[in-house]
Amino acid sequence: MAKKNIGSNFDQFLENDGQLFSANALALKKVIAWKIAQEMEKQQLTKTELAKRMQTSRAALNRLLDENDPSLTIATLTCAAVALGKRVDMNLA
């Protein structure tokens, strides 16, 4: 074959299919959930203890850690970060 890559890139494919927004949101949520879980493990925190620190329920924490649920508020993310002794650092690329 003369051309190694044919067609558009994957982002263009998702955009044309109307799925770019939801794919990006889900990917971001997966990273956030993974980072929070990693920090919990590092600090040897249980879900119950982190929920107490966040002054929320375990069910709410489970939603935060559910990588397949893309809904997340900045307030919840900030609350989790503070409870872990961290801060949220965001940028648009």
CSV table of N, CA, C and O in Angstrom, one decimal:
chain,number,residue,atom,x,y,z
A,1,MET,N,0.8,-1.2,0.0
A,1,MET,CA,0.0,0.0,0.0
A,1,MET,C,0.9,1.2,0.0
A,1,MET,O,1.8,1.3,0.7
A,2,ALA,N,0.5,2.2,-0.8
A,2,ALA,CA,1.3,3.4,-0.9
A,2,ALA,C,1.0,4.3,0.3
A,2,ALA,O,1.9,5.0,0.8
A,3,LYS,N,-0.3,4.3,0.8
A,3,LYS,CA,-0.7,5.2,1.9
A,3,LYS,C,-0.8,4.3,3.2
A,3,LYS,O,-1.6,3.4,3.2
A,4,LYS,N,0.0,4.7,4.2
A,4,LYS,CA,-0.1,3.9,5.5
A,4,LYS,C,-1.4,4.2,6.2
A,4,LYS,O,-2.0,3.3,6.7
A,5,ASN,N,-1.8,5.4,6.3
A,5,ASN,CA,-3.1,5.8,7.0
A,5,ASN,C,-4.0,6.4,6.0
A,5,ASN,O,-3.7,7.3,5.3
A,6,ILE,N,-5.2,5.8,6.0
A,6,ILE,CA,-6.2,6.3,5.0
A,6,ILE,C,-7.4,6.8,5.9
A,6,ILE,O,-7.8,6.2,6.8
A,7,GLY,N,-8.0,8.0,5.5
A,7,GLY,CA,-9.1,8.5,6.1
A,7,GLY,C,-8.8,9.5,7.2
A,7,GLY,O,-7.7,9.9,7.4
A,8,SER,N,-9.8,9.7,8.0
A,8,SER,CA,-9.7,10.7,9.1
A,8,SER,C,-9.1,10.1,10.4
A,8,SER,O,-9.0,8.8,10.5
A,9,ASN,N,-8.8,10.9,11.4
A,9,ASN,CA,-8.4,10.3,12.6
A,9,ASN,C,-9.6,9.9,13.5
A,9,ASN,O,-10.7,10.1,13.1
A,10,PHE,N,-9.3,9.3,14.6
A,10,PHE,CA,-10.4,8.7,15.4
A,10,PHE,C,-11.3,9.8,16.0
A,10,PHE,O,-12.5,9.6,16.1
A,11,ASP,N,-10.7,10.9,16.4
A,11,ASP,CA,-11.5,12.0,16.9
A,11,ASP,C,-12.5,12.5,15.8
A,11,ASP,O,-13.7,12.8,16.1
A,12,GLN,N,-12.1,12.6,14.6
A,12,GLN,CA,-12.9,13.0,13.5
A,12,GLN,C,-14.1,12.0,13.3
A,12,GLN,O,-15.2,12.3,13.1
A,13,PHE,N,-13.7,10.7,13.4
A,13,PHE,CA,-14.7,9.7,13.3
A,13,PHE,C,-15.8,9.8,14.4
A,13,PHE,O,-17.0,9.8,14.1
A,14,LEU,N,-15.3,10.0,15.6
A,14,LEU,CA,-16.3,10.1,16.7
A,14,LEU,C,-17.1,11.4,16.6
A,14,LEU,O,-18.3,11.4,16.8
A,15,GLU,N,-16.5,12.5,16.1
A,15,GLU,CA,-17.3,13.7,15.9
A,15,GLU,C,-18.3,13.5,14.8
A,15,GLU,O,-19.5,13.9,15.0
A,16,ASN,N,-17.9,12.9,13.7
A,16,ASN,CA,-18.9,12.6,12.6
A,16,ASN,C,-20.0,11.7,13.1
A,16,ASN,O,-21.1,11.8,12.6
A,17,ASP,N,-19.7,10.8,14.0
A,17,ASP,CA,-20.7,9.9,14.5
A,17,ASP,C,-21.5,10.5,15.7
A,17,ASP,O,-22.4,9.9,16.2
A,18,GLY,N,-21.2,11.7,16.1
A,18,GLY,CA,-21.9,12.4,17.2
A,18,GLY,C,-21.5,11.9,18.6
A,18,GLY,O,-22.3,12.0,19.5
A,19,GLN,N,-20.3,11.2,18.7
A,19,GLN,CA,-20.0,10.6,20.0
A,19,GLN,C,-18.7,11.3,20.6
A,19,GLN,O,-18.3,10.8,21.7
A,20,LEU,N,-18.2,12.3,20.0
A,20,LEU,CA,-16.9,12.8,20.5
A,20,LEU,C,-17.1,13.4,21.9
A,20,LEU,O,-16.2,13.1,22.8
A,21,PHE,N,-18.1,14.1,22.2
A,21,PHE,CA,-18.3,14.7,23.5
A,21,PHE,C,-18.4,13.6,24.6
A,21,PHE,O,-17.7,13.7,25.6
A,22,SER,N,-19.3,12.7,24.4
A,22,SER,CA,-19.5,11.6,25.4
A,22,SER,C,-18.2,10.8,25.6
A,22,SER,O,-17.9,10.4,26.7
A,23,ALA,N,-17.5,10.5,24.5
A,23,ALA,CA,-16.3,9.7,24.6
A,23,ALA,C,-15.2,10.5,25.4
A,23,ALA,O,-14.5,9.9,26.2
A,24,ASN,N,-15.1,11.8,25.2
A,24,ASN,CA,-14.1,12.6,25.9
A,24,ASN,C,-14.5,12.7,27.4
A,24,ASN,O,-13.7,12.6,28.3
A,25,ALA,N,-15.8,12.9,27.6
A,25,ALA,CA,-16.3,13.0,29.0
A,25,ALA,C,-16.0,11.7,29.8
A,25,ALA,O,-15.6,11.7,30.9
A,26,LEU,N,-16.3,10.6,29.1
A,26,LEU,CA,-16.1,9.3,29.8
A,26,LEU,C,-14.6,9.0,30.0
A,26,LEU,O,-14.2,8.5,31.1
A,27,ALA,N,-13.8,9.4,29.1
A,27,ALA,CA,-12.3,9.2,29.2
A,27,ALA,C,-11.8,10.0,30.4
A,27,ALA,O,-11.0,9.5,31.2
A,28,LEU,N,-12.3,11.2,30.5
A,28,LEU,CA,-11.8,12.1,31.6
A,28,LEU,C,-12.3,11.6,32.9
A,28,LEU,O,-11.5,11.6,33.9
A,29,LYS,N,-13.5,11.1,33.0
A,29,LYS,CA,-14.0,10.6,34.2
A,29,LYS,C,-13.3,9.3,34.6
A,29,LYS,O,-13.0,9.1,35.8
A,30,LYS,N,-12.9,8.5,33.7
A,30,LYS,CA,-12.1,7.3,34.0
A,30,LYS,C,-10.8,7.7,34.6
A,30,LYS,O,-10.3,7.1,35.6
A,31,VAL,N,-10.1,8.7,34.1
A,31,VAL,CA,-8.8,9.2,34.6
A,31,VAL,C,-9.0,9.7,36.0
A,31,VAL,O,-8.2,9.4,36.9
A,32,ILE,N,-10.1,10.5,36.2
A,32,ILE,CA,-10.3,11.1,37.6
A,32,ILE,C,-10.6,10.0,38.6
A,32,ILE,O,-10.0,10.0,39.7
A,33,ALA,N,-11.5,9.1,38.2
A,33,ALA,CA,-11.8,8.0,39.2
A,33,ALA,C,-10.5,7.2,39.5
A,33,ALA,O,-10.3,6.8,40.6
A,34,TRP,N,-9.7,6.9,38.5
A,34,TRP,CA,-8.5,6.1,38.7
A,34,TRP,C,-7.5,6.9,39.6
A,34,TRP,O,-7.0,6.3,40.5
A,35,LYS,N,-7.4,8.2,39.4
A,35,LYS,CA,-6.4,9.0,40.2
A,35,LYS,C,-6.9,9.0,41.7
A,35,LYS,O,-6.1,8.9,42.6
A,36,ILE,N,-8.2,9.2,41.9
A,36,ILE,CA,-8.7,9.2,43.3
A,36,ILE,C,-8.5,7.8,43.9
A,36,ILE,O,-8.1,7.8,45.1
A,37,ALA,N,-8.8,6.8,43.2
A,37,ALA,CA,-8.6,5.4,43.7
A,37,ALA,C,-7.1,5.2,44.1
A,37,ALA,O,-6.8,4.6,45.1
A,38,GLN,N,-6.3,5.6,43.2
A,38,GLN,CA,-4.8,5.5,43.4
A,38,GLN,C,-4.4,6.2,44.7
A,38,GLN,O,-3.6,5.7,45.5
A,39,GLU,N,-4.9,7.4,44.9
A,39,GLU,CA,-4.5,8.2,46.1
A,39,GLU,C,-5.1,7.6,47.3
A,39,GLU,O,-4.5,7.6,48.4
A,40,MET,N,-6.3,7.0,47.2
A,40,MET,CA,-6.9,6.3,48.4
A,40,MET,C,-6.1,5.1,48.8
A,40,MET,O,-5.8,4.9,50.0
A,41,GLU,N,-5.6,4.4,47.8
A,41,GLU,CA,-4.7,3.2,48.1
A,41,GLU,C,-3.4,3.7,48.7
A,41,GLU,O,-3.0,3.1,49.7
A,42,LYS,N,-2.9,4.7,48.1
A,42,LYS,CA,-1.6,5.3,48.7
A,42,LYS,C,-1.7,5.7,50.1
A,42,LYS,O,-0.8,5.4,50.9
A,43,GLN,N,-2.9,6.3,50.5
A,43,GLN,CA,-3.1,6.8,51.8
A,43,GLN,C,-3.8,5.7,52.7
A,43,GLN,O,-4.1,5.9,53.8
A,44,GLN,N,-4.0,4.5,52.1
A,44,GLN,CA,-4.7,3.4,52.8
A,44,GLN,C,-6.0,3.8,53.4
A,44,GLN,O,-6.4,3.5,54.5
A,45,LEU,N,-6.8,4.6,52.6
A,45,LEU,CA,-8.1,5.0,53.0
A,45,LEU,C,-9.2,4.1,52.4
A,45,LEU,O,-9.2,3.7,51.3
A,46,THR,N,-10.2,3.8,53.2
A,46,THR,CA,-11.3,3.1,52.8
A,46,THR,C,-12.3,4.0,52.2
A,46,THR,O,-12.3,5.3,52.4
A,47,LYS,N,-13.3,3.5,51.5
A,47,LYS,CA,-14.4,4.3,50.9
A,47,LYS,C,-15.1,5.0,52.1
A,47,LYS,O,-15.5,6.2,52.0
A,48,THR,N,-15.4,4.3,53.1
A,48,THR,CA,-16.1,4.8,54.3
A,48,THR,C,-15.4,6.0,54.9
A,48,THR,O,-16.0,7.0,55.2
A,49,GLU,N,-14.1,5.9,55.0
A,49,GLU,CA,-13.3,7.0,55.6
A,49,GLU,C,-13.2,8.2,54.7
A,49,GLU,O,-13.4,9.3,55.2
A,50,LEU,N,-13.1,8.0,53.4
A,50,LEU,CA,-13.0,9.1,52.5
A,50,LEU,C,-14.4,9.8,52.4
A,50,LEU,O,-14.5,11.0,52.4
A,51,ALA,N,-15.5,9.0,52.5
A,51,ALA,CA,-16.8,9.6,52.5
A,51,ALA,C,-17.0,10.4,53.7
A,51,ALA,O,-17.6,11.5,53.6
A,52,LYS,N,-16.5,10.0,54.9
A,52,LYS,CA,-16.6,10.8,56.1
A,52,LYS,C,-15.9,12.1,56.0
A,52,LYS,O,-16.3,13.1,56.3
A,53,ARG,N,-14.6,12.0,55.4
A,53,ARG,CA,-13.9,13.2,55.2
A,53,ARG,C,-14.5,14.2,54.3
A,53,ARG,O,-14.4,15.4,54.4
A,54,MET,N,-15.2,13.6,53.3
A,54,MET,CA,-15.9,14.5,52.3
A,54,MET,C,-17.3,14.9,52.8
A,54,MET,O,-18.0,15.7,52.2
A,55,GLN,N,-17.7,14.4,54.0
A,55,GLN,CA,-19.0,14.7,54.6
A,55,GLN,C,-20.1,14.3,53.6
A,55,GLN,O,-21.0,15.1,53.3
A,56,THR,N,-20.0,13.1,53.0
A,56,THR,CA,-21.0,12.6,52.1
A,56,THR,C,-21.3,11.2,52.3
A,56,THR,O,-20.7,10.6,53.2
A,57,SER,N,-22.1,10.6,51.6
A,57,SER,CA,-22.4,9.2,51.7
A,57,SER,C,-21.5,8.3,50.9
A,57,SER,O,-20.9,8.8,50.0
A,58,ARG,N,-21.4,7.0,51.3
A,58,ARG,CA,-20.7,6.1,50.4
A,58,ARG,C,-21.3,6.0,49.1
A,58,ARG,O,-20.5,5.8,48.1
A,59,ALA,N,-22.6,6.1,48.9
A,59,ALA,CA,-23.2,6.0,47.6
A,59,ALA,C,-22.7,7.1,46.7
A,59,ALA,O,-22.5,6.9,45.5
A,60,ALA,N,-22.6,8.3,47.3
A,60,ALA,CA,-22.1,9.5,46.5
A,60,ALA,C,-20.7,9.2,46.1
A,60,ALA,O,-20.3,9.5,45.0
A,61,LEU,N,-19.9,8.7,47.0
A,61,LEU,CA,-18.5,8.4,46.7
A,61,LEU,C,-18.4,7.3,45.6
A,61,LEU,O,-17.6,7.4,44.7
A,62,ASN,N,-19.3,6.3,45.7
A,62,ASN,CA,-19.3,5.3,44.7
A,62,ASN,C,-19.6,5.8,43.3
A,62,ASN,O,-19.0,5.4,42.3
A,63,ARG,N,-20.5,6.8,43.2
A,63,ARG,CA,-20.8,7.4,42.0
A,63,ARG,C,-19.5,8.2,41.4
A,63,ARG,O,-19.3,8.2,40.2
A,64,LEU,N,-18.8,8.8,42.3
A,64,LEU,CA,-17.6,9.5,42.0
A,64,LEU,C,-16.6,8.6,41.4
A,64,LEU,O,-15.9,8.8,40.4
A,65,LEU,N,-16.5,7.4,42.0
A,65,LEU,CA,-15.5,6.4,41.6
A,65,LEU,C,-15.9,5.5,40.5
A,65,LEU,O,-15.1,4.7,39.9
A,66,ASP,N,-17.2,5.6,40.1
A,66,ASP,CA,-17.7,4.8,39.0
A,66,ASP,C,-17.2,5.4,37.7
A,66,ASP,O,-17.7,6.4,37.2
A,67,GLU,N,-16.3,4.7,37.0
A,67,GLU,CA,-15.7,5.3,35.8
A,67,GLU,C,-16.6,5.2,34.6
A,67,GLU,O,-16.3,5.9,33.6
A,68,ASN,N,-17.7,4.5,34.7
A,68,ASN,CA,-18.7,4.5,33.6
A,68,ASN,C,-19.8,5.5,33.8
A,68,ASN,O,-20.7,5.6,32.9
A,69,ASP,N,-19.8,6.3,34.8
A,69,ASP,CA,-20.7,7.4,35.1
A,69,ASP,C,-20.0,8.7,34.8
A,69,ASP,O,-19.3,9.1,35.7
A,70,PRO,N,-20.2,9.3,33.7
A,70,PRO,CA,-19.5,10.5,33.4
A,70,PRO,C,-20.0,11.8,34.1
A,70,PRO,O,-19.3,12.8,34.1
A,71,SER,N,-21.1,11.7,34.9
A,71,SER,CA,-21.5,12.9,35.6
A,71,SER,C,-20.6,13.2,36.8
A,71,SER,O,-20.2,12.3,37.5
A,72,LEU,N,-20.2,14.4,36.9
A,72,LEU,CA,-19.3,14.8,38.0
A,72,LEU,C,-19.4,16.3,38.1
A,72,LEU,O,-19.3,17.0,37.1
A,73,THR,N,-19.5,16.8,39.3
A,73,THR,CA,-19.5,18.3,39.5
A,73,THR,C,-18.1,18.7,39.9
A,73,THR,O,-17.4,17.9,40.5
A,74,ILE,N,-17.8,19.9,39.6
A,74,ILE,CA,-16.5,20.5,40.1
A,74,ILE,C,-16.5,20.5,41.6
A,74,ILE,O,-15.5,20.3,42.3
A,75,ALA,N,-17.6,20.8,42.2
A,75,ALA,CA,-17.7,20.8,43.7
A,75,ALA,C,-17.4,19.5,44.3
A,75,ALA,O,-16.6,19.4,45.3
A,76,THR,N,-17.9,18.4,43.7
A,76,THR,CA,-17.6,17.0,44.2
A,76,THR,C,-16.2,16.7,44.0
A,76,THR,O,-15.5,16.2,44.9
A,77,LEU,N,-15.6,17.0,42.9
A,77,LEU,CA,-14.2,16.7,42.6
A,77,LEU,C,-13.3,17.5,43.6
A,77,LEU,O,-12.4,17.0,44.1
A,78,THR,N,-13.6,18.8,43.8
A,78,THR,CA,-12.9,19.6,44.7
A,78,THR,C,-13.0,19.1,46.1
A,78,THR,O,-12.0,19.0,46.9
A,79,CYS,N,-14.1,18.7,46.5
A,79,CYS,CA,-14.3,18.1,47.9
A,79,CYS,C,-13.5,16.8,48.1
A,79,CYS,O,-12.8,16.7,49.1
A,80,ALA,N,-13.5,16.0,47.1
A,80,ALA,CA,-12.6,14.8,47.1
A,80,ALA,C,-11.2,15.1,47.2
A,80,ALA,O,-10.4,14.5,48.0
A,81,ALA,N,-10.8,16.1,46.4
A,81,ALA,CA,-9.3,16.5,46.4
A,81,ALA,C,-8.9,17.0,47.8
A,81,ALA,O,-7.9,16.6,48.3
A,82,VAL,N,-9.7,17.9,48.3
A,82,VAL,CA,-9.4,18.5,49.7
A,82,VAL,C,-9.4,17.3,50.7
A,82,VAL,O,-8.5,17.3,51.6
A,83,ALA,N,-10.3,16.4,50.7
A,83,ALA,CA,-10.4,15.3,51.6
A,83,ALA,C,-9.1,14.4,51.5
A,83,ALA,O,-8.7,13.8,52.5
A,84,LEU,N,-8.5,14.4,50.3
A,84,LEU,CA,-7.3,13.6,50.1
A,84,LEU,C,-6.0,14.5,50.3
A,84,LEU,O,-4.9,14.0,50.2
A,85,GLY,N,-6.2,15.8,50.7
A,85,GLY,CA,-5.1,16.6,50.9
A,85,GLY,C,-4.4,17.1,49.6
A,85,GLY,O,-3.3,17.4,49.5
A,86,LYS,N,-5.2,17.1,48.5
A,86,LYS,CA,-4.8,17.5,47.2
A,86,LYS,C,-5.6,18.7,46.7
A,86,LYS,O,-6.4,19.2,47.4
A,87,ARG,N,-5.2,19.1,45.5
A,87,ARG,CA,-6.0,20.2,44.9
A,87,ARG,C,-6.2,19.8,43.5
A,87,ARG,O,-5.6,19.0,42.9
A,88,VAL,N,-7.3,20.5,42.9
A,88,VAL,CA,-7.6,20.2,41.5
A,88,VAL,C,-6.9,21.2,40.6
A,88,VAL,O,-6.9,22.4,40.9
A,89,ASP,N,-6.2,20.7,39.6
A,89,ASP,CA,-5.5,21.6,38.6
A,89,ASP,C,-6.0,21.2,37.3
A,89,ASP,O,-5.8,20.1,36.8
A,90,MET,N,-6.7,22.2,36.6
A,90,MET,CA,-7.4,21.9,35.3
A,90,MET,C,-6.8,22.9,34.3
A,90,MET,O,-6.4,24.0,34.6
A,91,ASN,N,-6.9,22.4,33.1
A,91,ASN,CA,-6.5,23.3,31.9
A,91,ASN,C,-7.3,22.8,30.7
A,91,ASN,O,-7.7,21.7,30.6
A,92,LEU,N,-7.4,23.7,29.8
A,92,LEU,CA,-8.0,23.4,28.5
A,92,LEU,C,-6.9,23.3,27.4
A,92,LEU,O,-6.1,24.2,27.3
A,93,ALA,N,-6.9,22.2,26.7
A,93,ALA,CA,-5.8,22.0,25.7
A,93,ALA,C,-6.4,22.1,24.3
A,93,ALA,O,-7.5,21.9,24.1
